[in-house]
Amino acid sequence: MHLNSKLLDSIEMLEHILGGITNIFTAKNLLLVVAGTVSGMVVGAMPGLTAVMAVALLVPFTYTMDPTSGLVTLGAVYMGCIYGGAFSAILINTPGTPSSIGTTFDGYPMARKGKGEEAIITATIASAFGGIVGVIALIFLSPLLAEVALKFGPAEYFWVGVFGLTIVSSLVTGSFLKGITGAAFGVLISTIGIAPIGGDVRFTFGIPSLQGGVELIVALIGLFCIPEILKMVYNDVKTQEVLGYNKEKGVMWKTLKYVLSRPGNLIRSSIIGTVVGILPGAGGNIANLVAYNEARRASKEPEKFGTGIPDGIVATESANNAVVGGGMIPLVTLGIPGAPPDAIIYGVLMLQGLRPGPELFSERADITFTFMISLGVAAIVMVPVGIYGGRLLTRVVSIVPTRFLVPGIGIFTIIGSYAIRNNFTDVFLMILFGIIGFALRYLGYHPAPIVLGLILGPIMENGLVQTYLIGQKYSVPWLALVVDPLSWILIALCIFSFMWPYFGYLKRFIKLSSTNR
Amino acid sequence: MTVKTRDRLGASLLLLFVIVLWAQRDYLTPFGGIFPDRVMIIMAFLLVLDLILSFTPYASLKEKEEDKKEEETHFIKMVIVAVLLLLWAGLLRYFGFILSSISAFSIISWFLSERRDLRHLLTSVFVAVVLTYSLVYIFEHLLAVPLPKGTIYE
């Protein structure tokens, strides 16, 4: 009986995968994947513009699309952007996105040695491989996690929220205290508007348009895009010189053979990327450095890393593209974005009426699987686009001066925030969030916990209040938060992620004490 | 600004935010405040802790670790751009997307130019007009996303 149900589940999943493949191989969806990948690469190749910014800026293009087309486009933008960052890392020595920081270590020295094309091809193969590994993990792990999520009650959802906030505060920010305070700030912003249970109107300061709460996409565009453009002005970013590279005969096959001859590095780095992606809030910026470090540790010639060897590029580029699929796993199953760009995709899912969770794998499986497979197709599309169009693309985007870039991004943020509800207050709020985000960043508060707080706030509030109501049967209603064994596991995870930074502090303290002595 | 000053300023501003929000509490049911009240209390506790820590030797230790070389920055320029962005948002309602975007784009672009001369002003206006009209065409005609028309034309 059990075996039969497992078999039926497998057949059903196979059906969904085949359905997804059929849906994606239509002219319209393929065109959207190509357009999304190219657009993502354009933004990704511009130094200083992040993947989250690329997704946020291109969100308004999807407002009137059907959910499948919208998600397919944004997924391709995200995949293309992470890869696009490698071009400026290799040819300008400035990572296009923070996910490509590690690529500069070996990519730029290679380009300086005249091996620019080899470096680009290495990055392309590694990115496509990493992207596909992440997508495979997404397709096969998400339904399993969604099944676990079916067992979650309100208390578990509350603890999942707490876990998300503690882990992002531990991993992403330099200071846990600042991280968790930023997360609490985001949570408080999410409570503006009508309470989900009880219907109280809260913290609106008498502004009627705030009754509906702060629109997530508006806050995300503001927090992720405006601080970046203000930073460009603040630091007076100048356009940089691009290193050229000559076409070399046979370099494609030579590089392909070299990269595939070292599968250990490719597979290890892709797995690191996928796992880091699954951790809430931690994205390609962390994954590429962890993978680079691990590749160097595992190498027989670690001293060559940083001098311009392809292995460094393989590690960073496969890891950062694997984050794309990995980060979607907690997003589609639990509604927790794995990486910052996933937060925007979460906002789009909500906008399209798609609630992350088990429902996405049953009633909306056609959309979900098409979206997941489209990410894999985008990873494949990157290969020809990157190899044949990459050089031209880098030349074009690197000459865009800051004076056009700043108002250019501004115009997209205005369209993106206005067009959601045709509301002028949203535009103001977006810019206000941006200015607050810049100020908080300057004062040491990272935007990732704030954004995660905004997203997890409603999930946590619903969980807490519903648990409180369920707990009325106990003498102490809050006991309902801790009675379920699943809650114990989640509480243990919360305690672990809460304590994690203190292990580091303790190590540093011991080291300092011994040096002082 | 030193790390200590940043810590103190950040914690104080956020504490002020919590106090303002606390003063806004006006719940009609017992459920409305269950969650935000607890979050505010926890946040206030964390901020006070951060403030206290900024007066301890731990802060000086952090200061040493984060002692980076100060780079040249352009604070006033950034504030002006932020104000121009807010003005852009404000003008949107009255002048509509086309006029406000062309004006704001041109001014910001010209303001950020290396030389603020007529040639740079003309190129700024040209790029602003091309980009704005291209976006209007894409969003209004191809994607059917409405953009603000402006009340002065009504």
XYZ file of C-alpha atoms in Angstrom:
671
model
C 0.000 0.000 0.000
C 2.768 2.363 1.088
C 4.858 1.329 -1.929
C 1.889 1.967 -4.220
C 1.393 5.465 -2.882
C 5.130 6.188 -3.297
C 4.949 4.909 -6.875
C 1.900 7.055 -7.574
C 3.678 10.101 -6.136
C 6.684 9.433 -8.369
C 4.486 9.055 -11.456
C 2.641 12.250 -10.561
C 5.924 14.104 -10.166
C 7.197 12.784 -13.477
C 3.974 14.020 -15.060
C 4.519 17.471 -13.574
C 8.116 17.560 -14.816
C 7.071 16.498 -18.323
C 4.248 19.054 -18.215
C 6.763 21.726 -17.205
C 9.084 20.775 -20.065
C 6.195 20.902 -22.552
C 5.094 24.306 -21.238
C 8.530 25.850 -21.394
C 9.242 24.724 -24.946
C 6.683 27.051 -26.484
C 7.833 29.954 -28.652
C 6.524 32.541 -26.178
C 8.156 31.067 -23.084
C 11.440 30.355 -24.842
C 11.517 33.937 -26.078
C 10.877 35.182 -22.543
C 13.689 32.995 -21.204
C 16.128 34.352 -23.806
C 14.982 37.961 -23.250
C 15.141 37.535 -19.472
C 18.591 35.958 -19.571
C 19.996 38.693 -21.820
C 18.400 41.465 -19.711
C 19.774 39.863 -16.559
C 23.229 39.618 -18.096
C 23.118 43.293 -19.097
C 22.320 44.418 -15.548
C 24.653 41.828 -14.007
C 27.580 42.995 -16.110
C 27.192 46.578 -14.873
C 29.475 47.013 -11.881
C 27.549 47.924 -8.766
C 24.164 46.651 -9.909
C 23.128 43.559 -7.985
C 20.964 40.599 -8.988
C 18.265 41.691 -6.592
C 18.281 45.090 -8.272
C 17.985 43.454 -11.709
C 14.959 41.444 -10.622
C 13.411 44.464 -8.862
C 13.918 46.768 -11.847
C 12.390 44.298 -14.281
C 9.393 43.425 -12.084
C 7.069 46.030 -13.677
C 7.453 44.303 -17.052
C 5.686 41.276 -15.577
C 2.687 43.015 -13.952
C 0.319 42.296 -16.800
C 1.783 38.911 -17.733
C 0.165 35.655 -16.680
C 1.834 34.072 -13.604
C 3.839 31.524 -15.625
C 5.269 34.075 -18.056
C 6.047 36.542 -15.273
C 7.891 33.977 -13.179
C 9.722 32.498 -16.172
C 10.975 35.984 -17.131
C 12.131 36.914 -13.626
C 13.770 33.522 -13.078
C 15.753 33.960 -16.295
C 16.686 37.533 -15.319
C 18.007 36.263 -11.992
C 20.008 33.401 -13.546
C 21.415 35.674 -16.291
C 22.316 38.422 -13.846
C 24.342 36.177 -11.555
C 26.283 34.942 -14.587
C 26.614 38.448 -16.083
C 28.525 39.551 -12.992
C 31.440 37.385 -14.132
C 32.108 39.544 -17.215
C 32.975 42.687 -15.310
C 34.782 40.617 -12.657
C 37.035 39.149 -15.357
C 37.401 42.097 -17.728
C 37.222 45.111 -15.382
C 38.329 43.562 -12.067
C 35.099 44.822 -10.521
C 32.461 42.227 -9.677
C 29.261 42.995 -11.579
C 27.314 41.563 -8.652
C 28.538 40.689 -5.131
C 28.140 37.039 -6.178
C 31.198 37.384 -8.407
C 33.630 38.860 -5.895
C 35.643 35.628 -5.877
C 35.753 35.576 -9.691
C 37.995 38.653 -9.710
C 40.696 36.730 -7.782
C 41.606 34.540 -10.756
C 39.488 35.929 -13.585
C 41.184 39.310 -13.849
C 44.750 37.908 -13.636
C 43.783 35.500 -16.438
C 42.465 38.377 -18.561
C 45.663 40.328 -17.920
C 47.675 37.355 -19.149
C 45.679 37.486 -22.387
C 43.490 34.536 -21.423
C 40.288 36.582 -21.196
C 38.354 34.357 -23.565
C 39.390 31.224 -21.697
C 38.268 32.844 -18.436
C 34.898 33.816 -19.914
C 34.316 30.322 -21.329
C 35.306 28.760 -17.986
C 32.844 31.049 -16.184
C 30.136 30.197 -18.725
C 30.506 26.413 -18.422
C 30.755 26.568 -14.625
C 27.756 28.893 -14.345
C 25.606 26.678 -16.573
C 26.658 23.547 -14.650
C 26.049 25.165 -11.247
C 22.722 26.560 -12.410
C 21.559 23.122 -13.576
C 22.674 21.414 -10.331
C 20.717 23.998 -8.324
C 17.633 23.437 -10.477
C 17.880 19.623 -10.124
C 18.027 20.074 -6.333
C 15.060 22.433 -6.540
C 12.953 19.996 -8.572
C 13.661 16.952 -6.405
C 14.033 18.444 -2.901
C 11.177 20.957 -2.952
C 8.317 18.421 -3.132
C 9.871 16.546 -0.183
C 10.153 19.693 1.904
C 6.622 20.673 0.865
C 5.424 17.349 2.295
C 7.120 18.174 5.605
C 5.530 21.621 5.491
C 2.122 19.928 5.324
C 2.707 18.738 8.897
C 3.360 22.295 10.108
C 0.793 23.985 12.321
C 0.727 27.670 13.386
C 3.365 27.126 16.102
C 5.778 25.547 13.623
C 5.290 28.408 11.172
C 6.078 30.841 13.974
C 9.305 28.971 14.780
C 10.228 28.722 11.084
C 9.966 32.525 11.003
C 12.143 32.892 14.105
C 14.677 30.473 12.607
C 14.780 32.455 9.358
C 15.435 35.703 11.205
C 18.091 34.318 13.546
C 19.991 32.552 10.788
C 20.002 35.552 8.456
C 21.215 37.729 11.327
C 24.002 35.238 12.063
C 25.150 34.669 8.513
C 24.732 37.869 6.595
C 25.647 40.666 8.936
C 28.844 41.438 10.767
C 27.000 41.975 14.033
C 24.316 39.584 15.227
C 22.813 42.257 17.453
C 22.449 44.659 14.535
C 21.148 41.867 12.297
C 18.411 40.809 14.677
C 17.488 44.448 15.426
C 17.197 45.091 11.689
C 15.015 41.999 11.382
C 12.778 43.277 14.197
C 12.544 46.606 12.346
C 11.357 44.793 9.233
C 8.857 42.778 11.265
C 7.448 45.971 12.807
C 7.057 47.579 9.373
C 5.102 44.478 8.313
C 2.598 45.069 11.137
C 1.519 48.425 9.661
C -2.065 48.226 8.400
C -4.923 45.927 9.306
C -4.092 43.124 11.754
C -4.590 39.659 10.211
C -6.520 38.447 13.265
C -8.869 40.898 14.992
C -8.791 43.470 12.180
C -7.278 46.317 14.223
C -5.924 49.207 12.173
C -2.365 49.704 13.392
C 0.393 52.316 13.063
C -1.066 54.106 10.019
C -0.426 57.630 11.403
C -3.831 58.595 9.996
C -2.772 57.949 6.388
C -5.658 56.021 4.742
C -3.476 54.396 2.061
C -1.409 52.735 4.789
C -4.439 50.740 5.960
C -3.659 48.085 3.375
C -0.167 47.837 4.817
C 3.157 48.463 3.156
C 3.183 46.821 -0.273
C 6.035 44.317 -0.160
C 7.343 44.989 -3.676
C 7.382 48.742 -2.977
C 9.478 48.239 0.146
C 11.773 45.786 -1.628
C 12.384 48.077 -4.617
C 13.107 50.929 -2.229
C 15.381 48.973 0.094
C 17.356 47.279 -2.661
C 17.556 49.834 -5.487
C 17.576 53.345 -4.018
C 20.487 52.728 -1.561
C 22.551 51.419 -4.494
C 22.033 54.537 -6.585
C 22.656 56.803 -3.596
C 25.827 54.815 -2.918
C 26.944 55.362 -6.531
C 26.602 59.115 -6.048
C 28.110 59.042 -2.551
C 31.188 57.148 -3.722
C 31.267 58.926 -7.115
C 31.533 55.682 -9.089
C 33.344 56.144 -12.385
C 33.192 53.949 -15.472
C 36.191 51.655 -15.820
C 38.402 50.446 -18.592
C 37.547 47.054 -20.075
C 40.346 44.607 -20.878
C 40.016 43.292 -24.401
C 40.577 39.719 -25.517
C 41.362 38.135 -28.831
C 39.561 35.161 -30.312
C 41.733 32.097 -30.009
C 41.236 29.057 -32.203
C 40.194 25.875 -30.390
C 39.992 27.586 -26.996
C 36.364 26.531 -26.548
C 37.070 22.788 -26.636
C 40.313 23.123 -24.751
C 38.554 24.955 -21.906
C 35.563 22.633 -21.934
C 37.860 19.631 -21.657
C 39.833 21.256 -18.856
C 36.778 22.183 -16.794
C 35.113 18.792 -17.221
C 38.356 17.002 -16.382
C 38.015 18.310 -12.811
C 34.481 17.279 -11.869
C 35.263 17.354 -8.125
C 35.586 21.136 -8.055
C 32.462 21.622 -10.194
C 30.288 19.272 -8.157
C 31.564 20.378 -4.724
C 31.137 24.069 -5.544
C 27.660 23.515 -7.003
C 26.608 21.645 -3.861
C 28.030 24.430 -1.667
C 26.056 26.950 -3.715
C 22.851 24.941 -3.404
C 23.214 24.496 0.368
C 24.128 28.149 0.986
C 21.148 29.101 -1.199
C 18.811 27.066 1.001
C 19.908 29.022 4.101
C 17.565 32.007 4.451
C 19.017 35.314 3.343
C 22.453 33.953 2.418
C 23.036 34.266 -1.308
C 25.694 34.054 -3.984
C 27.845 36.653 -2.224
C 28.575 34.130 0.531
C 28.472 30.989 -1.628
C 31.151 32.129 -4.103
C 33.661 32.918 -1.361
C 32.977 29.695 0.572
C 33.327 27.649 -2.632
C 36.542 29.453 -3.579
C 38.015 28.783 -0.168
C 37.016 25.106 -0.284
C 38.398 24.694 -3.809
C 41.714 26.142 -2.667
C 41.790 23.877 0.393
C 41.059 20.801 -1.701
C 43.522 21.688 -4.462
C 46.922 20.040 -4.830
C 48.307 23.445 -5.828
C 46.630 25.916 -3.459
C 49.426 28.465 -3.932
C 48.357 28.949 -7.558
C 44.943 30.294 -6.539
C 44.811 34.040 -7.046
C 47.443 34.002 -9.782
C 44.979 33.391 -12.613
C 43.934 29.746 -12.811
C 40.580 28.496 -14.151
C 39.850 26.424 -10.997
C 39.119 29.574 -9.009
C 36.581 30.721 -11.593
C 35.012 27.254 -11.747
C 34.466 27.294 -7.971
C 32.945 30.747 -7.678
C 30.808 30.701 -10.811
C 29.323 27.236 -10.312
C 28.531 28.078 -6.676
C 26.847 31.405 -7.324
C 24.601 30.057 -10.078
C 23.694 27.003 -7.974
C 22.366 29.469 -5.381
C 19.553 30.407 -7.792
C 17.917 26.965 -7.609
C 18.924 26.340 -3.992
C 17.466 29.611 -2.790
C 14.116 28.806 -4.378
C 13.728 25.629 -2.277
C 12.694 27.324 1.003
C 10.855 29.974 -1.018
C 8.433 27.706 -2.846
C 7.941 25.315 0.073
C 7.863 27.572 3.147
C 7.658 31.103 1.795
C 11.150 31.924 3.122
C 13.449 33.465 0.503
C 16.786 31.698 0.368
C 18.631 34.601 -1.250
C 17.759 38.330 -1.483
C 16.496 38.197 -5.126
C 14.112 35.444 -4.021
C 12.445 38.045 -1.822
C 11.369 39.932 -4.955
C 10.165 36.695 -6.554
C 8.216 36.022 -3.344
C 6.567 39.432 -3.750
C 5.660 38.596 -7.354
C 4.225 35.215 -6.320
C 1.999 36.963 -3.779
C 1.054 39.610 -6.343
C -0.015 36.863 -8.750
C -2.069 35.179 -6.015
C 0.320 32.236 -5.587
C 0.939 31.377 -1.948
C 4.198 29.482 -1.370
C 3.727 26.121 0.313
C 2.379 22.673 -0.480
C -0.377 24.201 -2.646
C 2.240 25.196 -5.213
C 3.009 21.490 -5.710
C -0.586 20.341 -6.020
C -3.135 22.794 -7.458
C -0.534 25.115 -9.056
C 1.997 22.421 -9.975
C 1.846 23.336 -13.680
C 3.096 26.867 -12.953
C 5.611 25.752 -10.326
C 7.276 23.057 -12.430
C 7.329 25.234 -15.553
C 9.046 27.934 -13.518
C 11.571 25.509 -12.031
C 12.431 23.991 -15.402
C 12.683 27.434 -16.991
C 15.561 28.187 -14.614
C 17.424 25.187 -16.019
C 16.668 26.310 -19.577
C 17.967 29.794 -18.694
C 21.193 28.185 -17.469
C 21.578 26.463 -20.850
C 20.670 29.613 -22.804
C 23.484 31.450 -21.005
C 26.084 29.359 -22.837
C 25.579 30.586 -26.435
C 24.526 34.082 -25.351
C 27.535 34.445 -23.064
C 30.123 33.014 -25.401
C 29.020 34.795 -28.555
C 27.479 37.988 -27.184
C 29.355 38.481 -23.942
C 32.179 40.615 -25.246
C 29.863 43.016 -27.038
C 27.603 43.190 -23.998
C 30.455 44.077 -21.648
C 31.686 46.803 -23.990
C 28.216 48.339 -24.226
C 27.317 48.277 -20.523
C 30.691 49.412 -19.297
C 30.410 52.694 -21.170
C 27.101 53.693 -19.529
C 28.090 56.652 -17.339
C 26.835 57.002 -13.767
C 25.032 60.207 -14.699
C 22.666 58.188 -16.900
C 22.639 55.090 -14.747
C 21.386 56.862 -11.603
C 18.263 58.515 -13.107
C 17.818 55.477 -15.393
C 17.445 53.181 -12.392
C 15.311 55.856 -10.739
C 12.803 55.820 -13.603
C 12.392 52.028 -13.358
C 11.919 52.150 -9.579
C 9.197 54.770 -10.031
C 7.338 52.706 -12.627
C 7.727 49.554 -10.511
C 6.343 51.102 -7.347
C 3.555 53.111 -8.987
C 2.165 50.462 -11.306
C 1.348 47.868 -8.611
C -1.686 49.762 -7.276
C -1.557 53.005 -9.322
C -0.846 54.720 -6.037
C 1.334 57.835 -5.604
C 1.873 57.118 -1.899
C 3.646 53.909 -2.914
C 6.181 55.919 -4.949
C 6.892 58.156 -1.966
C 7.119 55.177 0.360
C 9.520 53.442 -2.017
C 11.899 56.418 -2.051
C 11.489 56.870 1.703
C 12.342 53.207 2.259
C 15.344 53.668 0.018
C 16.633 56.656 1.982
C 15.999 54.845 5.298
C 17.704 51.736 3.874
C 20.756 53.772 2.859
C 20.947 55.478 6.260
C 20.561 52.179 8.123
C 23.197 50.545 5.946
C 25.559 53.416 6.699
C 24.848 52.884 10.387
C 25.667 49.182 10.095
C 22.263 47.578 9.495
C 22.277 45.173 6.540
C 19.118 45.200 4.352
C 18.758 41.376 4.169
C 17.408 40.896 7.738
C 15.106 43.918 7.319
C 13.635 42.422 4.148
C 13.308 38.970 5.657
C 11.592 40.545 8.669
C 9.123 42.216 6.306
C 8.345 38.883 4.640
C 8.320 36.677 7.717
C 6.478 39.190 9.929
C 2.968 38.252 8.728
C 3.791 34.508 8.813
C 5.070 34.842 12.384
C 2.144 36.980 13.514
C -0.428 34.558 12.131
C 1.445 31.654 13.699
C 1.778 33.315 17.093
C -1.787 34.590 17.420
C -3.341 31.361 16.111
C -1.170 29.346 18.516
C -2.303 31.620 21.330
C -5.929 30.955 20.401
C -5.341 27.193 20.170
C -3.523 27.355 23.507
C -6.599 28.570 25.363
C -7.179 24.935 26.363
C -3.982 25.035 28.464
C -3.658 26.884 31.757
C -0.826 28.863 30.126
C -1.852 29.460 26.470
C 1.745 30.030 25.313
C 2.507 26.383 26.108
C 0.983 25.587 22.711
C 4.151 27.022 21.175
C 6.284 24.217 22.559
C 4.129 21.088 22.832
C 4.740 19.616 19.382
C 7.939 17.593 18.685
C 8.299 19.387 15.341
C 8.417 22.644 17.286
C 11.222 21.237 19.443
C 13.342 20.585 16.357
C 12.716 24.095 15.087
C 13.435 25.610 18.524
C 16.720 23.676 18.627
C 17.596 25.094 15.177
C 16.726 28.598 16.392
C 18.958 28.204 19.465
C 21.788 26.881 17.291
C 21.565 29.740 14.794
C 21.250 32.220 17.689
C 24.376 30.839 19.352
C 26.390 30.486 16.142
C 27.960 33.991 16.128
C 28.909 33.618 19.796
C 31.122 30.621 18.968
C 33.021 33.025 16.688
C 33.170 35.721 19.387
C 34.411 33.163 21.907
C 37.141 32.028 19.514
C 38.195 35.625 18.892
C 38.120 36.411 22.620
C 40.359 33.437 23.422
C 42.739 34.429 20.619
C 42.864 38.049 21.805
C 43.405 37.021 25.433
C 46.298 34.792 24.449
C 47.938 37.579 22.353
C 47.478 40.136 25.148
C 49.144 37.750 27.530
C 32.043 58.955 11.710
C 33.495 56.405 14.135
C 31.976 52.954 14.620
C 30.974 53.906 18.165
C 29.146 57.028 16.982
C 27.411 55.043 14.240
C 26.303 52.422 16.754
C 24.938 55.057 19.089
C 23.212 57.041 16.355
C 21.666 53.937 14.770
C 20.409 52.540 18.059
C 19.020 55.938 19.148
C 17.162 56.508 15.880
C 15.629 53.038 15.912
C 14.718 53.446 19.576
C 12.948 56.666 18.653
C 11.072 54.744 15.943
C 9.948 52.136 18.507
C 8.822 54.866 20.915
C 6.813 56.605 18.181
C 5.180 53.315 17.210
C 4.489 52.469 20.864
C 2.729 55.813 21.244
C 0.537 54.916 18.257
C -0.827 51.759 19.942
C -4.609 51.902 19.885
C -5.999 48.384 19.649
C -9.700 47.594 19.581
C -9.334 43.843 20.104
C -6.945 41.879 22.345
C -5.353 40.248 19.262
C -4.052 43.328 17.447
C -1.233 43.948 19.904
C -0.164 40.414 20.784
C 2.574 40.315 18.173
C 3.716 43.929 17.587
C 3.885 44.733 21.309
C 6.239 41.846 21.946
C 8.361 42.711 18.938
C 8.616 46.329 20.129
C 9.665 45.237 23.633
C 12.312 42.848 22.268
C 13.574 45.459 19.816
C 13.805 48.140 22.514
C 15.732 45.725 24.736
C 18.178 44.900 21.919
C 18.676 48.585 21.091
C 19.346 49.515 24.715
C 21.835 46.636 24.855
C 23.502 47.957 21.692
C 23.693 51.433 23.234
C 25.225 50.061 26.438
C 27.737 47.993 24.463
C 28.821 51.096 22.545
C 30.117 52.541 25.853
C 32.116 49.433 26.780
C 35.694 48.414 25.804
C 34.070 45.972 23.328
C 33.199 48.949 21.089
C 36.834 50.128 21.017
C 37.843 46.617 20.007
C 35.369 46.742 17.129
C 36.669 50.173 16.214
C 40.182 48.775 15.812
C 38.923 45.881 13.677
C 36.907 48.107 11.389
C 39.505 50.833 11.156
C 39.406 51.336 7.406
C 40.927 54.037 5.277
C 38.390 56.784 4.743
C 37.617 57.243 1.049
C 36.537 60.460 -0.576
C 32.765 60.710 -0.450
C 30.147 63.132 -1.712
C 27.527 63.522 0.991
C 25.982 66.796 -0.184
C 25.736 65.504 -3.769
C 23.958 62.405 -2.496
C 21.508 64.432 -0.383
C 20.679 66.588 -3.418
C 20.005 63.471 -5.535
C 17.787 62.044 -2.757
C 15.821 65.314 -2.625
C 15.502 65.331 -6.430
C 14.139 61.773 -6.320
C 11.551 62.825 -3.730
C 10.627 65.825 -5.881
C 10.284 63.501 -8.876
C 7.814 61.399 -6.888
C 5.962 64.555 -5.803
C 5.685 65.985 -9.306
C 4.416 62.719 -10.722
C 0.856 63.333 -9.512
C 0.617 66.829 -11.017
C 2.733 66.726 -14.156
C 2.348 63.069 -15.051
C 5.006 60.521 -15.906
C 6.295 62.054 -19.132
C 6.915 65.630 -18.015
C 8.143 64.817 -14.500
C 10.447 62.040 -15.703
C 11.993 64.094 -18.509
C 12.586 67.006 -16.117
C 13.890 64.930 -13.203
C 16.042 62.671 -15.379
C 17.595 65.642 -17.189
C 18.309 67.559 -13.979
C 19.824 64.568 -12.145
C 21.871 63.549 -15.173
C 23.128 67.104 -15.745
C 23.837 67.548 -12.023
C 25.972 64.398 -12.005
C 27.906 65.399 -15.142
C 31.609 66.081 -14.835
C 31.069 69.479 -16.439
C 27.732 71.222 -16.034
C 27.671 72.945 -19.402
C 25.140 73.332 -22.216
C 26.419 70.300 -24.137
C 25.898 68.026 -21.148
C 22.469 69.540 -20.518
C 21.433 68.854 -24.110
C 22.645 65.246 -24.044
C 20.866 64.747 -20.703
C 17.591 66.080 -22.110
C 17.998 63.989 -25.265
C 18.567 60.740 -23.334
C 15.707 61.613 -20.962
C 13.253 62.182 -23.830
C 14.253 58.991 -25.684
C 14.164 56.814 -22.574
C 10.898 58.246 -21.221
C 9.024 57.906 -24.507
C 10.428 54.400 -25.072
C 9.208 53.354 -21.627
C 5.805 54.948 -22.182
C 5.490 53.027 -25.435
C 6.594 49.719 -23.866
C 4.477 49.993 -20.722
C 1.326 51.711 -21.982
C 1.071 50.237 -25.477
C 2.802 46.869 -25.324
C 2.282 45.793 -21.704
C -0.923 47.736 -20.925
C 0.528 49.060 -17.666
C -0.975 52.531 -17.033
C 1.407 55.350 -16.096
C 0.346 58.595 -14.365
C -1.120 61.192 -16.727
C -0.919 64.232 -14.424
C -3.718 66.290 -12.886
C -2.742 69.548 -14.630
C -3.971 68.125 -17.922
C -7.420 67.261 -16.576
